[in-house]
Coordinates of C-alpha atoms and ligand atoms in Angstrom, one line a residue:
E1 CA 37.2 -32.3 17.1
P2 CA 35.0 -35.1 18.6
E3 CA 32.2 -36.6 16.5
P4 CA 29.4 -34.1 16.6
E5 CA 27.0 -36.7 18.1
T6 CA 29.3 -37.3 21.2
P7 CA 27.3 -36.1 24.2
L8 CA 28.8 -33.3 26.1
G9 CA 27.1 -34.5 29.3
L10 CA 25.3 -31.2 29.9
R11 CA 22.0 -31.9 31.6
F12 CA 19.1 -29.3 31.2
P13 CA 16.5 -28.7 33.9
D14 CA 13.7 -31.3 34.0
G15 CA 10.9 -30.4 31.6
F16 CA 13.0 -27.9 29.7
G17 CA 11.0 -26.8 26.7
W18 CA 12.7 -28.4 23.7
G19 CA 11.0 -27.2 20.6
A20 CA 11.1 -26.1 17.0
A21 CA 9.7 -23.2 15.1
T22 CA 8.1 -22.3 11.7
S23 CA 6.0 -19.5 10.2
A24 CA 2.8 -19.5 8.2
Y25 CA 4.0 -18.1 4.8
Q26 CA 7.1 -20.2 4.9
I27 CA 5.4 -23.6 5.2
E28 CA 1.7 -23.5 4.7
G29 CA 1.2 -23.0 0.9
A30 CA -2.6 -23.2 0.2
A31 CA -2.4 -19.6 -0.9
K32 CA -6.0 -19.5 -2.1
D33 CA -7.7 -22.0 0.2
D34 CA -10.6 -21.3 2.5
G35 CA -10.9 -17.6 1.8
R36 CA -7.3 -16.6 2.5
G37 CA -6.6 -13.1 1.2
E38 CA -3.4 -11.9 -0.3
S39 CA -0.4 -10.7 1.7
I40 CA 2.5 -8.5 0.8
W41 CA 4.6 -11.7 0.5
D42 CA 2.3 -13.0 -2.2
T43 CA 2.8 -9.7 -4.1
F44 CA 6.5 -9.6 -3.5
S45 CA 7.3 -13.2 -4.4
H46 CA 5.2 -12.9 -7.6
T47 CA 7.1 -9.8 -8.6
P48 CA 9.9 -10.9 -11.0
G49 CA 13.4 -10.5 -9.7
R50 CA 12.5 -10.3 -6.0
V51 CA 13.0 -13.9 -4.9
H52 CA 15.8 -16.3 -5.8
G53 CA 14.7 -18.5 -8.7
G54 CA 11.3 -16.9 -8.9
D55 CA 10.1 -19.0 -6.0
T56 CA 6.9 -18.3 -4.2
G57 CA 5.0 -19.5 -1.1
D58 CA 2.0 -20.7 -3.1
V59 CA 2.7 -24.3 -2.2
A60 CA 5.7 -24.2 0.1
A61 CA 5.8 -27.4 2.2
D62 CA 2.0 -27.7 1.8
H63 CA 1.7 -27.8 5.5
Y64 CA -1.9 -26.5 5.4
H65 CA -2.9 -29.9 3.9
R66 CA -0.3 -32.0 5.6
Y67 CA -0.4 -30.7 9.1
L68 CA -1.6 -34.0 10.6
A69 CA 1.4 -35.9 9.3
D70 CA 3.6 -33.0 10.4
L71 CA 2.1 -33.2 13.9
D72 CA 3.0 -36.9 14.0
L73 CA 6.6 -36.0 13.0
M74 CA 6.8 -33.5 15.9
K75 CA 5.5 -36.1 18.3
D76 CA 8.1 -38.6 16.9
L77 CA 10.8 -36.1 17.6
G78 CA 9.5 -35.7 21.2
L79 CA 9.0 -31.9 20.9
R80 CA 7.6 -30.4 24.0
T81 CA 6.7 -27.0 22.4
Y82 CA 6.0 -25.9 18.8
R83 CA 6.1 -22.3 17.7
F84 CA 4.1 -21.4 14.6
S85 CA 2.5 -18.3 13.2
I86 CA -1.0 -17.3 12.3
S87 CA -1.6 -15.9 8.8
W88 CA -3.4 -12.6 9.2
P89 CA -4.9 -12.8 5.7
R90 CA -6.4 -16.2 6.5
I91 CA -8.2 -14.6 9.5
Q92 CA -9.1 -11.3 7.7
A93 CA -8.6 -11.4 4.0
D94 CA -8.5 -7.7 3.7
G95 CA -7.0 -7.0 7.1
T96 CA -10.2 -5.8 8.7
G97 CA -13.6 -6.9 9.7
K98 CA -15.3 -10.1 10.7
P99 CA -12.9 -13.0 11.1
N100 CA -13.0 -15.8 8.6
Q101 CA -14.2 -18.9 10.4
R102 CA -12.5 -21.3 8.0
G103 CA -9.2 -19.6 8.6
L104 CA -9.6 -19.8 12.4
D105 CA -10.6 -23.5 12.1
F106 CA -7.3 -24.4 10.6
Y107 CA -5.5 -23.1 13.6
R108 CA -8.0 -24.7 16.0
R109 CA -7.3 -28.1 14.4
L110 CA -3.6 -27.5 14.6
V111 CA -3.7 -26.4 18.2
A112 CA -6.0 -29.3 19.1
G113 CA -3.6 -31.7 17.4
L114 CA -0.7 -30.3 19.4
H115 CA -2.6 -30.8 22.7
E116 CA -3.5 -34.4 21.7
R117 CA 0.2 -35.1 21.3
G118 CA 1.3 -33.4 24.5
I119 CA 3.0 -30.5 22.7
A120 CA 2.6 -26.9 24.0
P121 CA 1.5 -24.5 21.2
M122 CA 3.2 -21.1 21.0
A123 CA 1.6 -18.8 18.5
T124 CA 3.1 -15.7 16.8
L125 CA 0.4 -13.3 15.6
Y126 CA 2.4 -11.6 12.9
H127 CA 5.3 -13.1 11.0
W128 CA 5.5 -10.6 8.1
D129 CA 2.5 -11.6 6.0
L130 CA 0.6 -8.3 6.1
P131 CA -2.7 -8.3 4.2
Q132 CA -2.0 -6.6 0.9
A133 CA -5.1 -4.4 1.4
L134 CA -3.4 -2.8 4.4
Q135 CA -0.3 -2.2 2.4
D136 CA -2.4 -0.5 -0.2
V137 CA -3.4 2.1 2.5
G138 CA 0.1 2.7 3.6
G139 CA 1.2 -0.5 5.4
W140 CA 3.3 -0.1 8.5
E141 CA 4.0 3.5 7.6
S142 CA 0.4 4.2 8.6
R143 CA -0.3 4.4 12.3
E144 CA -3.8 3.0 11.5
V145 CA -2.3 -0.4 10.7
A146 CA -1.1 -0.8 14.3
Y147 CA -4.8 -0.4 15.4
R148 CA -5.9 -2.9 12.7
F149 CA -3.3 -5.3 14.2
A150 CA -4.9 -5.0 17.6
E151 CA -8.3 -5.8 16.2
Y152 CA -6.9 -8.8 14.3
A153 CA -5.2 -10.0 17.5
D154 CA -8.4 -9.7 19.4
A155 CA -10.2 -11.8 16.8
V156 CA -7.6 -14.5 17.2
F157 CA -7.8 -14.3 21.0
Q158 CA -11.5 -14.7 20.8
G159 CA -11.2 -17.5 18.3
L160 CA -8.5 -19.7 19.9
G161 CA -7.5 -17.9 23.0
T162 CA -8.0 -20.4 25.7
D163 CA -6.2 -23.2 23.9
V164 CA -2.9 -21.3 23.3
P165 CA -0.8 -20.9 26.5
T166 CA 1.8 -18.6 25.0
W167 CA 1.5 -15.8 22.5
L168 CA 4.0 -13.6 20.7
T169 CA 3.0 -10.4 19.0
V170 CA 5.3 -9.3 16.1
N171 CA 8.2 -11.4 14.8
E172 CA 11.4 -9.5 14.5
P173 CA 10.2 -5.9 14.0
K174 CA 13.8 -5.1 13.2
T175 CA 13.9 -7.3 10.2
V176 CA 10.8 -5.6 8.8
V177 CA 12.5 -2.3 9.3
Q178 CA 15.9 -3.3 7.8
N179 CA 15.0 -5.8 5.1
G180 CA 11.5 -4.5 4.3
Y181 CA 12.3 -0.7 4.3
L182 CA 16.1 -0.1 4.4
H183 CA 17.7 -2.7 2.0
G184 CA 14.4 -3.7 0.4
H185 CA 15.3 -7.4 0.2
H186 CA 12.0 -8.4 1.9
A187 CA 8.4 -7.3 1.3
P188 CA 7.3 -4.5 0.7
G189 CA 10.8 -4.0 -0.9
K190 CA 11.3 -0.3 -0.1
K191 CA 14.6 1.6 0.4
D192 CA 13.5 4.5 2.4
R193 CA 15.3 5.2 5.6
P194 CA 13.0 7.9 7.0
A195 CA 10.0 5.5 6.5
A196 CA 11.9 2.6 8.0
Y197 CA 12.1 4.1 11.5
L198 CA 8.6 5.3 11.5
V199 CA 7.7 1.7 10.7
A200 CA 9.8 0.6 13.7
H201 CA 7.7 2.8 15.9
H202 CA 4.4 1.6 14.5
L203 CA 5.5 -2.0 14.9
Q204 CA 6.4 -1.4 18.5
L205 CA 3.0 0.4 18.9
A206 CA 1.3 -2.6 17.3
H207 CA 3.1 -4.9 19.8
G208 CA 1.9 -2.8 22.8
L209 CA -1.6 -2.6 21.5
G210 CA -1.6 -6.4 21.0
V211 CA -0.5 -6.9 24.6
Q212 CA -3.3 -4.6 25.8
A213 CA -5.9 -6.4 23.6
F214 CA -4.7 -9.7 25.2
R215 CA -5.1 -8.3 28.8
A216 CA -8.6 -6.9 27.8
A217 CA -9.7 -10.2 26.4
G218 CA -9.1 -11.7 29.9
I219 CA -8.1 -15.1 28.6
P220 CA -5.5 -17.2 30.4
G221 CA -1.9 -17.5 29.1
R222 CA 1.1 -15.4 28.5
I223 CA 2.2 -12.9 25.9
G224 CA 5.5 -11.3 24.9
A225 CA 7.6 -9.9 22.1
A226 CA 9.8 -11.9 19.7
L227 CA 13.0 -9.9 19.0
N228 CA 16.1 -10.9 17.0
L229 CA 19.0 -9.7 19.0
H230 CA 22.6 -9.3 17.9
P231 CA 25.5 -9.0 20.3
C232 CA 27.7 -6.2 19.0
Y233 CA 31.4 -6.1 19.6
P234 CA 34.0 -3.5 18.6
A235 CA 36.1 -4.8 15.7
D236 CA 39.2 -3.3 17.3
D237 CA 40.2 -1.6 20.6
S238 CA 39.9 2.0 19.4
A239 CA 37.6 4.5 21.1
E240 CA 36.1 5.1 17.6
A241 CA 35.2 1.5 17.2
R242 CA 33.7 1.3 20.7
S243 CA 31.5 4.3 20.2
A244 CA 30.4 3.1 16.8
T245 CA 29.5 -0.2 18.4
R246 CA 27.5 1.5 21.1
L247 CA 25.3 3.3 18.5
Y248 CA 25.1 0.1 16.4
D249 CA 23.8 -1.7 19.5
G250 CA 21.2 1.1 19.9
Y251 CA 19.8 0.4 16.4
E252 CA 20.0 -3.4 16.7
N253 CA 18.9 -4.0 20.2
R254 CA 18.1 -1.1 22.5
L255 CA 15.6 0.5 20.2
Y256 CA 13.3 -2.5 20.7
L257 CA 14.3 -3.6 24.2
D258 CA 14.3 -0.2 25.9
S259 CA 10.9 0.8 24.5
I260 CA 9.3 -2.4 25.8
F261 CA 11.1 -2.7 29.1
K262 CA 12.0 0.9 30.0
G263 CA 9.2 2.8 28.3
R264 CA 11.6 5.0 26.3
Y265 CA 13.6 4.9 23.1
P266 CA 17.4 5.2 23.5
D267 CA 18.6 8.8 23.4
D268 CA 21.6 8.0 21.2
V269 CA 19.4 6.5 18.5
L270 CA 16.8 9.4 18.7
D271 CA 19.6 11.9 18.5
D272 CA 21.1 10.1 15.5
L273 CA 17.7 10.0 13.8
G274 CA 17.1 13.7 14.6
P275 CA 14.1 15.6 15.9
Q276 CA 12.8 16.2 12.4
S277 CA 12.9 12.5 11.5
R278 CA 9.6 10.8 10.5
M279 CA 9.9 8.5 13.5
V280 CA 10.5 11.2 16.1
Q281 CA 7.7 13.2 14.6
G282 CA 5.4 10.2 14.7
I283 CA 5.7 9.5 18.4
R284 CA 2.6 10.7 20.2
D285 CA 2.0 11.3 23.9
G286 CA 1.2 8.0 25.6
D287 CA 2.7 5.8 22.9
L288 CA 5.6 4.6 25.0
A289 CA 3.3 3.7 27.8
V290 CA 1.4 1.5 25.4
I291 CA 4.6 -0.1 24.1
S292 CA 5.9 -0.8 27.6
T293 CA 2.7 -2.5 28.7
P294 CA 4.2 -5.3 30.9
V295 CA 4.9 -8.6 29.0
D296 CA 5.0 -12.1 30.6
L297 CA 8.1 -13.3 28.7
L298 CA 10.6 -12.2 26.1
A299 CA 11.3 -14.4 23.0
V300 CA 14.9 -14.1 21.8
Q301 CA 16.1 -15.1 18.3
Y302 CA 19.8 -15.4 17.9
Y303 CA 21.7 -16.1 14.7
T304 CA 24.9 -14.0 14.4
P305 CA 27.1 -11.4 16.2
Y306 CA 28.2 -8.1 14.6
Y307 CA 31.8 -6.8 14.8
V308 CA 31.6 -3.0 14.3
T309 CA 34.4 -1.0 12.7
R310 CA 35.3 2.6 13.5
D311 CA 33.3 3.9 10.6
G312 CA 30.2 1.9 11.7
D313 CA 30.4 -0.9 9.2
T314 CA 30.6 -4.6 10.2
E315 CA 33.2 -7.2 9.4
N316 CA 33.3 -10.9 9.8
R317 CA 35.4 -12.6 12.4
W318 CA 34.1 -16.2 12.3
P319 CA 33.3 -18.8 9.6
T320 CA 29.9 -18.2 8.1
S321 CA 27.2 -20.7 7.3
Q322 CA 25.7 -21.1 3.8
A323 CA 24.0 -17.8 4.6
S324 CA 26.8 -15.2 4.1
W325 CA 25.3 -12.9 6.8
Q326 CA 25.6 -15.6 9.5
Q327 CA 28.8 -16.0 11.4
I328 CA 28.9 -19.1 13.6
F329 CA 29.6 -17.9 17.1
P330 CA 27.9 -19.8 19.9
D331 CA 29.3 -17.6 22.7
G332 CA 27.1 -14.9 21.2
M333 CA 24.1 -16.9 22.6
Y334 CA 25.5 -16.7 26.1
D335 CA 26.4 -13.0 25.8
I336 CA 22.9 -12.0 24.5
L337 CA 21.0 -14.0 27.1
T338 CA 23.1 -12.8 30.1
R339 CA 23.0 -9.2 28.8
V340 CA 19.2 -9.2 28.5
T341 CA 18.8 -10.6 32.1
R342 CA 21.4 -8.1 33.4
D343 CA 20.0 -5.0 31.7
Y344 CA 16.2 -5.7 31.6
G345 CA 15.6 -7.8 34.7
R346 CA 14.5 -11.4 35.3
V347 CA 11.7 -11.7 32.7
P348 CA 11.3 -15.3 31.6
L349 CA 13.1 -16.0 28.4
T350 CA 12.5 -18.4 25.5
I351 CA 14.7 -18.9 22.5
T352 CA 12.2 -18.8 19.6
E353 CA 14.8 -19.2 16.8
N354 CA 18.3 -20.4 16.3
G355 CA 19.7 -22.6 13.5
L356 CA 21.5 -22.5 10.2
P357 CA 21.0 -23.5 6.6
T358 CA 22.9 -26.5 5.2
P359 CA 23.2 -27.6 1.5
D360 CA 21.5 -31.0 2.2
V361 CA 21.1 -33.8 -0.3
V362 CA 19.4 -37.1 0.0
D363 CA 22.0 -39.9 -0.1
E364 CA 21.5 -43.1 -2.1
D365 CA 20.3 -44.9 1.0
G366 CA 17.6 -42.3 1.5
T367 CA 19.2 -40.5 4.5
V368 CA 20.1 -36.9 4.8
D369 CA 23.4 -36.2 6.6
D370 CA 23.9 -32.7 8.2
P371 CA 26.7 -32.9 10.7
S372 CA 27.2 -29.2 10.7
R373 CA 23.7 -28.7 12.0
I374 CA 24.4 -31.1 14.8
S375 CA 27.6 -29.4 15.9
F376 CA 26.0 -25.9 15.5
L377 CA 23.1 -26.9 17.7
R378 CA 25.3 -28.7 20.2
D379 CA 27.5 -25.7 20.7
H380 CA 24.6 -23.2 20.9
F381 CA 22.7 -25.5 23.4
A382 CA 25.9 -25.6 25.4
A383 CA 26.0 -21.8 25.5
A384 CA 22.4 -21.7 26.6
H385 CA 23.2 -24.3 29.3
R386 CA 26.0 -22.1 30.6
A387 CA 23.6 -19.1 30.7
I388 CA 21.1 -21.1 32.7
A389 CA 23.8 -22.1 35.1
D390 CA 24.7 -18.5 35.5
G391 CA 21.1 -17.6 36.5
V392 CA 19.3 -16.7 33.2
P393 CA 15.6 -17.7 33.4
L394 CA 15.6 -19.5 30.1
E395 CA 12.7 -21.9 29.8
S396 CA 12.6 -23.2 26.3
Y397 CA 14.5 -23.4 23.0
H398 CA 12.9 -23.6 19.5
V399 CA 15.2 -24.6 16.7
W400 CA 14.7 -22.8 13.4
S401 CA 13.3 -24.7 11.7
L402 CA 11.1 -27.8 12.1
M403 CA 11.3 -28.4 8.4
D404 CA 12.8 -26.9 5.2
N405 CA 10.8 -24.0 4.0
F406 CA 10.5 -20.8 1.9
E407 CA 13.4 -18.8 3.1
W408 CA 12.1 -15.4 2.0
D409 CA 14.2 -13.7 -0.6
Q410 CA 16.4 -16.9 -0.9
G411 CA 13.3 -18.9 -1.8
Y412 CA 13.9 -22.7 -1.5
A413 CA 17.7 -22.4 -2.0
E414 CA 18.4 -22.5 1.7
R415 CA 17.4 -25.5 3.8
W416 CA 17.0 -24.6 7.5
G417 CA 15.0 -27.6 8.7
L418 CA 15.6 -30.5 11.0
I419 CA 13.3 -32.3 8.5
Y420 CA 14.1 -32.4 4.8
V421 CA 11.3 -31.6 2.4
D422 CA 11.4 -32.9 -1.1
Y423 CA 9.4 -30.2 -2.8
A424 CA 8.6 -32.3 -5.9
T425 CA 6.8 -35.0 -3.9
Q426 CA 6.3 -33.2 -0.5
Q427 CA 8.0 -36.2 1.1
R428 CA 9.5 -35.5 4.5
I429 CA 12.8 -37.1 5.7
L430 CA 14.2 -36.7 9.2
K431 CA 17.8 -35.4 8.8
R432 CA 20.5 -36.9 10.9
S433 CA 20.2 -33.8 13.1
A434 CA 16.6 -34.6 13.8
H435 CA 17.5 -38.1 15.0
W436 CA 20.2 -36.5 17.2
Y437 CA 17.8 -33.9 18.6
R438 CA 15.3 -36.7 19.5
R439 CA 18.0 -38.2 21.7
V440 CA 18.9 -34.8 23.3
I441 CA 15.2 -34.3 24.1
A442 CA 14.7 -37.8 25.5
N443 CA 17.7 -37.5 27.8
D444 CA 17.4 -33.7 28.5
T445 CA 21.1 -33.8 27.9
V446 CA 23.4 -32.3 25.2
Ligands
GBH501 C1 14.6 -15.1 10.9 O1 15.1 -14.0 10.4 C2 13.2 -15.2 10.5 O2 12.3 -14.9 11.7 C3 12.8 -16.5 9.9 O3 11.5 -16.4 9.3 C4 13.9 -16.9 8.9 O4 13.5 -18.0 8.1 C5 15.1 -17.2 9.7 O5 15.4 -16.2 10.6 C6 16.3 -17.6 8.9 O6 16.8 -16.5 8.1 O7 20.0 -8.0 4.6 O8 21.0 -9.6 3.2 O9 22.3 -8.7 4.9 C7 16.5 -13.8 10.5 C8 16.6 -12.3 10.1 C9 17.9 -12.4 8.1 C10 18.0 -10.6 9.6 C11 19.2 -12.0 7.5 C12 19.3 -10.1 9.0 C13 20.5 -10.0 7.0 C14 20.4 -10.3 5.5 N1 17.9 -12.0 9.5 N2 19.3 -10.5 7.6 S1 21.0 -9.1 4.5

């Protein structure tokens, strides 16, 4: 095994979009500033027993107050693109009505600061922080919330539209479905399978209505969906494992991809849910046309593969990261990128998340050494390079994450950043991987 820093000599296309990603609730803190309302993640994290260590996003990395210093760190790294999310309850405290100018102003300042530093902004409209007031009227189980989302999106387009070249609608609808409504590990913490897939439909509808609102607003720029995709492989060669893998892939990938790119939900998944399921009952005429409103790009988030057994469970094949759900398998990046291009056409692709948590500590000399992040990124970049060489229209790559942050139900126990955050002092330290990434970007070479 060579030193992880040893270059592989893989050159990326000129101007390739090297970037990093964050989300609002995970980094901003400032939970009560400037008229921000409460989100379901405020409620969830303040409910005892829900989040590791009782951690909350009240302060997080205090990015709301430190964004200028954070912008300077992005510039220091040489980032060409930065993906962040907009907090819905900062724009509409109760999820409806006239936008809160002070909330919009924060993102205006952030976006202006990115432009001043030559970094392209990429904004996600919804990264899981639903206004609590909308949860109180049913949350994503209510079809109405999809229409509220479109109104919120329009307020954001009017407020900062012309300065943001790339928009994403809903971050990882599947994670809301699975973690929010199947296992209950995320807000709103339900375990209700019939509700979960109705929520999937309403999130897809919200996506489509958001794309339509963007077209109606007539502002320049591009918009797409942000999906976490999982390559699914049979755990053995049996016909049973192969057919279980097919259905698993339906729930993990095709439910979201087919509805957006083919205007239909996959038959195998609909059959499995059944005609009396809340989801199937909740699909109205015209919904799939809304959901499949053409997008300008697709944002892919890749973390782990699944190996599916004959009885439809999954098993691990590769070493895991500190997150027990994450198997480290760089070829999965190649497989998912080439598959999307093969099955859904040559829509421009961006990687909007890929990374791993590491148990970082500050050494006596004040440095933070994370060699496993360097080898992880090197190998996943190499897989993306191979996909590009094979014709995949991949234009940018955002590492998850720019900085350590509130990792949802894991609280601050998992550190996913290129930049270390000392939460006691809010001091930032570039990890060894950040210094390595700076050289990758400067040379366009891994
Ligand atoms: C992304 O989610 C998120 O977009 C980002 O906010 C997050 O910080 C990042 O990745 C790192 O996790 O149900 O216990 O088996 C990744 C979503 C998280 C979905 C883990 C599957 C399985 C955990 N994945 N989850 S569990």
